[in-house]
Amino acid sequence: MNPANVSFLYYVWVNGWVAVRLLLVLPKSHRVWVLNTSHTGYTTRIRYTGQDSLSQTGQLRFTIYKVTVQDAGTYYCQGNNGQTVTGCRQVLVVAQKPTTPTITGPASPVSGENVTLTCSSSSRSLPPDHPPLTMTYIWRRNRTLLKYGDGSPTGGDDLTITHISREIQGDIYSCQTVEEGLESDWSHGHVLDVLYGPDQIQFDGTSDKLEVEEGKPATVRCSADCNPACTVTWWDISRQTVIAGQEEAVLSIPAVDVSVSGLYTCHVNNSHGSASRNLTLEVSSRGVTESGVVSIVPVAAVCSVLIVVIAVVVIVVVCRKQRRGGNTV
């Protein structure tokens, strides 16, 4: 404080929680009294450290120990007649940790968009009308601190995430504020529920071609990663009809026959996109194989019998010729 060139008696006041007289100053005799007019115990916590002579800077110096929030305020000098001492004014700011911040921003952005989250906190330092203090911001994703190059520069109240994708679906963002080295509590987590359409369609347990023996069941589950969940529809492309009762994720035929073979398409869609994938169902007939086996058996039997008969006839003829030759001799 610098009450230079003041010759009349004055008091040092603080206008904080209440207006309190702290010091009585007699400039001519360079005498200062610490006054006990407050419950904050200034008489034990204030120490007068000197006053420069008028030939020097004219500064009034005193120290307050064990500062509390009640010491925050504007310190000024005033004479008995209410006259304000020019140049004798100083604001004492007692820093406190900022309020717990809150995060605002879209909760359900669409994939591909840019998203800006804003961290908001208030200073709790006193007095409330104190000069501006620097407040910095710390961001983290899933409890990992973000730095430059992690999607957005940190240190500001805004965090911009460019071209968000399904990969960050469910990520949790939180922030913390720092003022005069005092850290706030961490904010509640802000969850990004990213909306996106289908990308790849999966057929569980099979590729784009399914071979099934006639009479056996055929089951194919069609699925796709979507948010919100996609509607799934199976189409019989060969017959240009929707398969009744199959507007769900599973194509199920209890017992296939040749008539159900052909091309099927799984179509998935939600409000953010659609996709399709074809499935070829081939049915092998058991009848062809069995009839082939059955037809071979009687032919082989007939052939065997004919061979035996021919052999017997040949033997009989030979025997008869031999007997006739013997009788001639």
mmCIF file with all atom_site columns, N, CA, C and O in Angstrom, residues 100-121:
data_model
loop_
_atom_site.group_PDB
_atom_site.id
_atom_site.type_symbol
_atom_site.label_atom_id
_atom_site.label_alt_id
_atom_site.label_comp_id
_atom_site.label_asym_id
_atom_site.label_entity_id
_atom_site.label_seq_id
_atom_site.pdbx_PDB_ins_code
_atom_site.Cartn_x
_atom_site.Cartn_y
_atom_site.Cartn_z
_atom_site.occupancy
_atom_site.B_iso_or_equiv
_atom_site.pdbx_formal_charge
_atom_site.auth_seq_id
_atom_site.auth_comp_id
_atom_site.auth_asym_id
_atom_site.auth_atom_id
_atom_site.pdbx_PDB_model_num
ATOM 1  N N  . THR A 1 100 ? -16.956 -27.881 -8.690  1.00 0.00 ? 100 THR A N  1
ATOM 2  C CA . THR A 1 100 ? -16.907 -29.083 -9.525  1.00 0.00 ? 100 THR A CA 1
ATOM 3  C C  . THR A 1 100 ? -17.487 -28.761 -10.894 1.00 0.00 ? 100 THR A C  1
ATOM 4  O O  . THR A 1 100 ? -18.624 -28.291 -11.006 1.00 0.00 ? 100 THR A O  1
ATOM 5  N N  . PRO A 1 101 ? -16.721 -28.967 -11.953 1.00 0.00 ? 101 PRO A N  1
ATOM 6  C CA . PRO A 1 101 ? -17.197 -28.568 -13.280 1.00 0.00 ? 101 PRO A CA 1
ATOM 7  C C  . PRO A 1 101 ? -18.302 -29.475 -13.808 1.00 0.00 ? 101 PRO A C  1
ATOM 8  O O  . PRO A 1 101 ? -18.496 -30.598 -13.335 1.00 0.00 ? 101 PRO A O  1
ATOM 9  N N  . THR A 1 102 ? -19.004 -28.965 -14.799 1.00 0.00 ? 102 THR A N  1
ATOM 10 C CA . THR A 1 102 ? -19.997 -29.734 -15.541 1.00 0.00 ? 102 THR A CA 1
ATOM 11 C C  . THR A 1 102 ? -19.627 -29.702 -17.020 1.00 0.00 ? 102 THR A C  1
ATOM 12 O O  . THR A 1 102 ? -18.989 -28.757 -17.487 1.00 0.00 ? 102 THR A O  1
ATOM 13 N N  . ILE A 1 103 ? -20.023 -30.731 -17.736 1.00 0.00 ? 103 ILE A N  1
ATOM 14 C CA . ILE A 1 103 ? -19.730 -30.835 -19.166 1.00 0.00 ? 103 ILE A CA 1
ATOM 15 C C  . ILE A 1 103 ? -21.037 -30.755 -19.940 1.00 0.00 ? 103 ILE A C  1
ATOM 16 O O  . ILE A 1 103 ? -22.003 -31.452 -19.631 1.00 0.00 ? 103 ILE A O  1
ATOM 17 N N  . THR A 1 104 ? -21.049 -29.880 -20.934 1.00 0.00 ? 104 THR A N  1
ATOM 18 C CA . THR A 1 104 ? -22.189 -29.787 -21.833 1.00 0.00 ? 104 THR A CA 1
ATOM 19 C C  . THR A 1 104 ? -21.739 -30.116 -23.243 1.00 0.00 ? 104 THR A C  1
ATOM 20 O O  . THR A 1 104 ? -20.589 -29.874 -23.622 1.00 0.00 ? 104 THR A O  1
ATOM 21 N N  . GLY A 1 105 ? -22.656 -30.685 -24.000 1.00 0.00 ? 105 GLY A N  1
ATOM 22 C CA . GLY A 1 105 ? -22.349 -31.080 -25.368 1.00 0.00 ? 105 GLY A CA 1
ATOM 23 C C  . GLY A 1 105 ? -23.288 -32.189 -25.777 1.00 0.00 ? 105 GLY A C  1
ATOM 24 O O  . GLY A 1 105 ? -24.016 -32.751 -24.947 1.00 0.00 ? 105 GLY A O  1
ATOM 25 N N  . PRO A 1 106 ? -23.291 -32.545 -27.056 1.00 0.00 ? 106 PRO A N  1
ATOM 26 C CA . PRO A 1 106 ? -24.206 -33.596 -27.521 1.00 0.00 ? 106 PRO A CA 1
ATOM 27 C C  . PRO A 1 106 ? -23.876 -34.942 -26.894 1.00 0.00 ? 106 PRO A C  1
ATOM 28 O O  . PRO A 1 106 ? -22.711 -35.328 -26.810 1.00 0.00 ? 106 PRO A O  1
ATOM 29 N N  . ALA A 1 107 ? -24.924 -35.640 -26.459 1.00 0.00 ? 107 ALA A N  1
ATOM 30 C CA . ALA A 1 107 ? -24.731 -36.966 -25.864 1.00 0.00 ? 107 ALA A CA 1
ATOM 31 C C  . ALA A 1 107 ? -24.794 -38.063 -26.913 1.00 0.00 ? 107 ALA A C  1
ATOM 32 O O  . ALA A 1 107 ? -24.205 -39.130 -26.729 1.00 0.00 ? 107 ALA A O  1
ATOM 33 N N  . SER A 1 108 ? -25.502 -37.808 -28.023 1.00 0.00 ? 108 SER A N  1
ATOM 34 C CA . SER A 1 108 ? -25.675 -38.833 -29.061 1.00 0.00 ? 108 SER A CA 1
ATOM 35 C C  . SER A 1 108 ? -25.340 -38.253 -30.435 1.00 0.00 ? 108 SER A C  1
ATOM 36 O O  . SER A 1 108 ? -26.224 -38.047 -31.271 1.00 0.00 ? 108 SER A O  1
ATOM 37 N N  . PRO A 1 109 ? -24.058 -37.999 -30.694 1.00 0.00 ? 109 PRO A N  1
ATOM 38 C CA . PRO A 1 109 ? -23.670 -37.478 -32.012 1.00 0.00 ? 109 PRO A CA 1
ATOM 39 C C  . PRO A 1 109 ? -23.687 -38.590 -33.056 1.00 0.00 ? 109 PRO A C  1
ATOM 40 O O  . PRO A 1 109 ? -23.655 -39.773 -32.735 1.00 0.00 ? 109 PRO A O  1
ATOM 41 N N  . VAL A 1 110 ? -23.723 -38.177 -34.327 1.00 0.00 ? 110 VAL A N  1
ATOM 42 C CA . VAL A 1 110 ? -23.727 -39.119 -35.433 1.00 0.00 ? 110 VAL A CA 1
ATOM 43 C C  . VAL A 1 110 ? -22.298 -39.313 -35.933 1.00 0.00 ? 110 VAL A C  1
ATOM 44 O O  . VAL A 1 110 ? -21.513 -38.360 -36.002 1.00 0.00 ? 110 VAL A O  1
ATOM 45 N N  . SER A 1 111 ? -21.969 -40.546 -36.256 1.00 0.00 ? 111 SER A N  1
ATOM 46 C CA . SER A 1 111 ? -20.625 -40.868 -36.751 1.00 0.00 ? 111 SER A CA 1
ATOM 47 C C  . SER A 1 111 ? -20.247 -39.977 -37.921 1.00 0.00 ? 111 SER A C  1
ATOM 48 O O  . SER A 1 111 ? -21.037 -39.755 -38.834 1.00 0.00 ? 111 SER A O  1
ATOM 49 N N  . GLY A 1 112 ? -19.019 -39.449 -37.883 1.00 0.00 ? 112 GLY A N  1
ATOM 50 C CA . GLY A 1 112 ? -18.524 -38.563 -38.925 1.00 0.00 ? 112 GLY A CA 1
ATOM 51 C C  . GLY A 1 112 ? -18.612 -37.097 -38.566 1.00 0.00 ? 112 GLY A C  1
ATOM 52 O O  . GLY A 1 112 ? -17.961 -36.265 -39.200 1.00 0.00 ? 112 GLY A O  1
ATOM 53 N N  . GLU A 1 113 ? -19.392 -36.757 -37.554 1.00 0.00 ? 113 GLU A N  1
ATOM 54 C CA . GLU A 1 113 ? -19.536 -35.361 -37.158 1.00 0.00 ? 113 GLU A CA 1
ATOM 55 C C  . GLU A 1 113 ? -18.360 -34.918 -36.287 1.00 0.00 ? 113 GLU A C  1
ATOM 56 O O  . GLU A 1 113 ? -17.605 -35.735 -35.752 1.00 0.00 ? 113 GLU A O  1
ATOM 57 N N  . ASN A 1 114 ? -18.222 -33.601 -36.138 1.00 0.00 ? 114 ASN A N  1
ATOM 58 C CA . ASN A 1 114 ? -17.312 -33.018 -35.158 1.00 0.00 ? 114 ASN A CA 1
ATOM 59 C C  . ASN A 1 114 ? -18.112 -32.684 -33.901 1.00 0.00 ? 114 ASN A C  1
ATOM 60 O O  . ASN A 1 114 ? -19.223 -32.152 -33.995 1.00 0.00 ? 114 ASN A O  1
ATOM 61 N N  . VAL A 1 115 ? -17.550 -32.991 -32.755 1.00 0.00 ? 115 VAL A N  1
ATOM 62 C CA . VAL A 1 115 ? -18.256 -32.776 -31.489 1.00 0.00 ? 115 VAL A CA 1
ATOM 63 C C  . VAL A 1 115 ? -17.416 -31.875 -30.598 1.00 0.00 ? 115 VAL A C  1
ATOM 64 O O  . VAL A 1 115 ? -16.202 -32.075 -30.454 1.00 0.00 ? 115 VAL A O  1
ATOM 65 N N  . THR A 1 116 ? -18.056 -30.878 -30.000 1.00 0.00 ? 116 THR A N  1
ATOM 66 C CA . THR A 1 116 ? -17.389 -29.984 -29.055 1.00 0.00 ? 116 THR A CA 1
ATOM 67 C C  . THR A 1 116 ? -18.033 -30.134 -27.678 1.00 0.00 ? 116 THR A C  1
ATOM 68 O O  . THR A 1 116 ? -19.244 -29.955 -27.527 1.00 0.00 ? 116 THR A O  1
ATOM 69 N N  . LEU A 1 117 ? -17.198 -30.479 -26.692 1.00 0.00 ? 117 LEU A N  1
ATOM 70 C CA . LEU A 1 117 ? -17.640 -30.561 -25.304 1.00 0.00 ? 117 LEU A CA 1
ATOM 71 C C  . LEU A 1 117 ? -17.111 -29.345 -24.558 1.00 0.00 ? 117 LEU A C  1
ATOM 72 O O  . LEU A 1 117 ? -15.966 -28.934 -24.761 1.00 0.00 ? 117 LEU A O  1
ATOM 73 N N  . THR A 1 118 ? -17.933 -28.773 -23.688 1.00 0.00 ? 118 THR A N  1
ATOM 74 C CA . THR A 1 118 ? -17.548 -27.578 -22.937 1.00 0.00 ? 118 THR A CA 1
ATOM 75 C C  . THR A 1 118 ? -17.529 -27.881 -21.453 1.00 0.00 ? 118 THR A C  1
ATOM 76 O O  . THR A 1 118 ? -18.495 -28.416 -20.901 1.00 0.00 ? 118 THR A O  1
ATOM 77 N N  . CYS A 1 119 ? -16.415 -27.536 -20.821 1.00 0.00 ? 119 CYS A N  1
ATOM 78 C CA . CYS A 1 119 ? -16.239 -27.721 -19.374 1.00 0.00 ? 119 CYS A CA 1
ATOM 79 C C  . CYS A 1 119 ? -16.495 -26.379 -18.690 1.00 0.00 ? 119 CYS A C  1
ATOM 80 O O  . CYS A 1 119 ? -15.856 -25.382 -19.007 1.00 0.00 ? 119 CYS A O  1
ATOM 81 N N  . SER A 1 120 ? -17.432 -26.354 -17.751 1.00 0.00 ? 120 SER A N  1
ATOM 82 C CA . SER A 1 120 ? -17.808 -25.107 -17.078 1.00 0.00 ? 120 SER A CA 1
ATOM 83 C C  . SER A 1 120 ? -17.595 -25.233 -15.576 1.00 0.00 ? 120 SER A C  1
ATOM 84 O O  . SER A 1 120 ? -18.022 -26.213 -14.952 1.00 0.00 ? 120 SER A O  1
ATOM 85 N N  . SER A 1 121 ? -16.926 -24.226 -15.007 1.00 0.00 ? 121 SER A N  1
ATOM 86 C CA . SER A 1 121 ? -16.674 -24.192 -13.574 1.00 0.00 ? 121 SER A CA 1
ATOM 87 C C  . SER A 1 121 ? -16.620 -22.733 -13.132 1.00 0.00 ? 121 SER A C  1
ATOM 88 O O  . SER A 1 121 ? -16.405 -21.834 -13.952 1.00 0.00 ? 121 SER A O  1
#
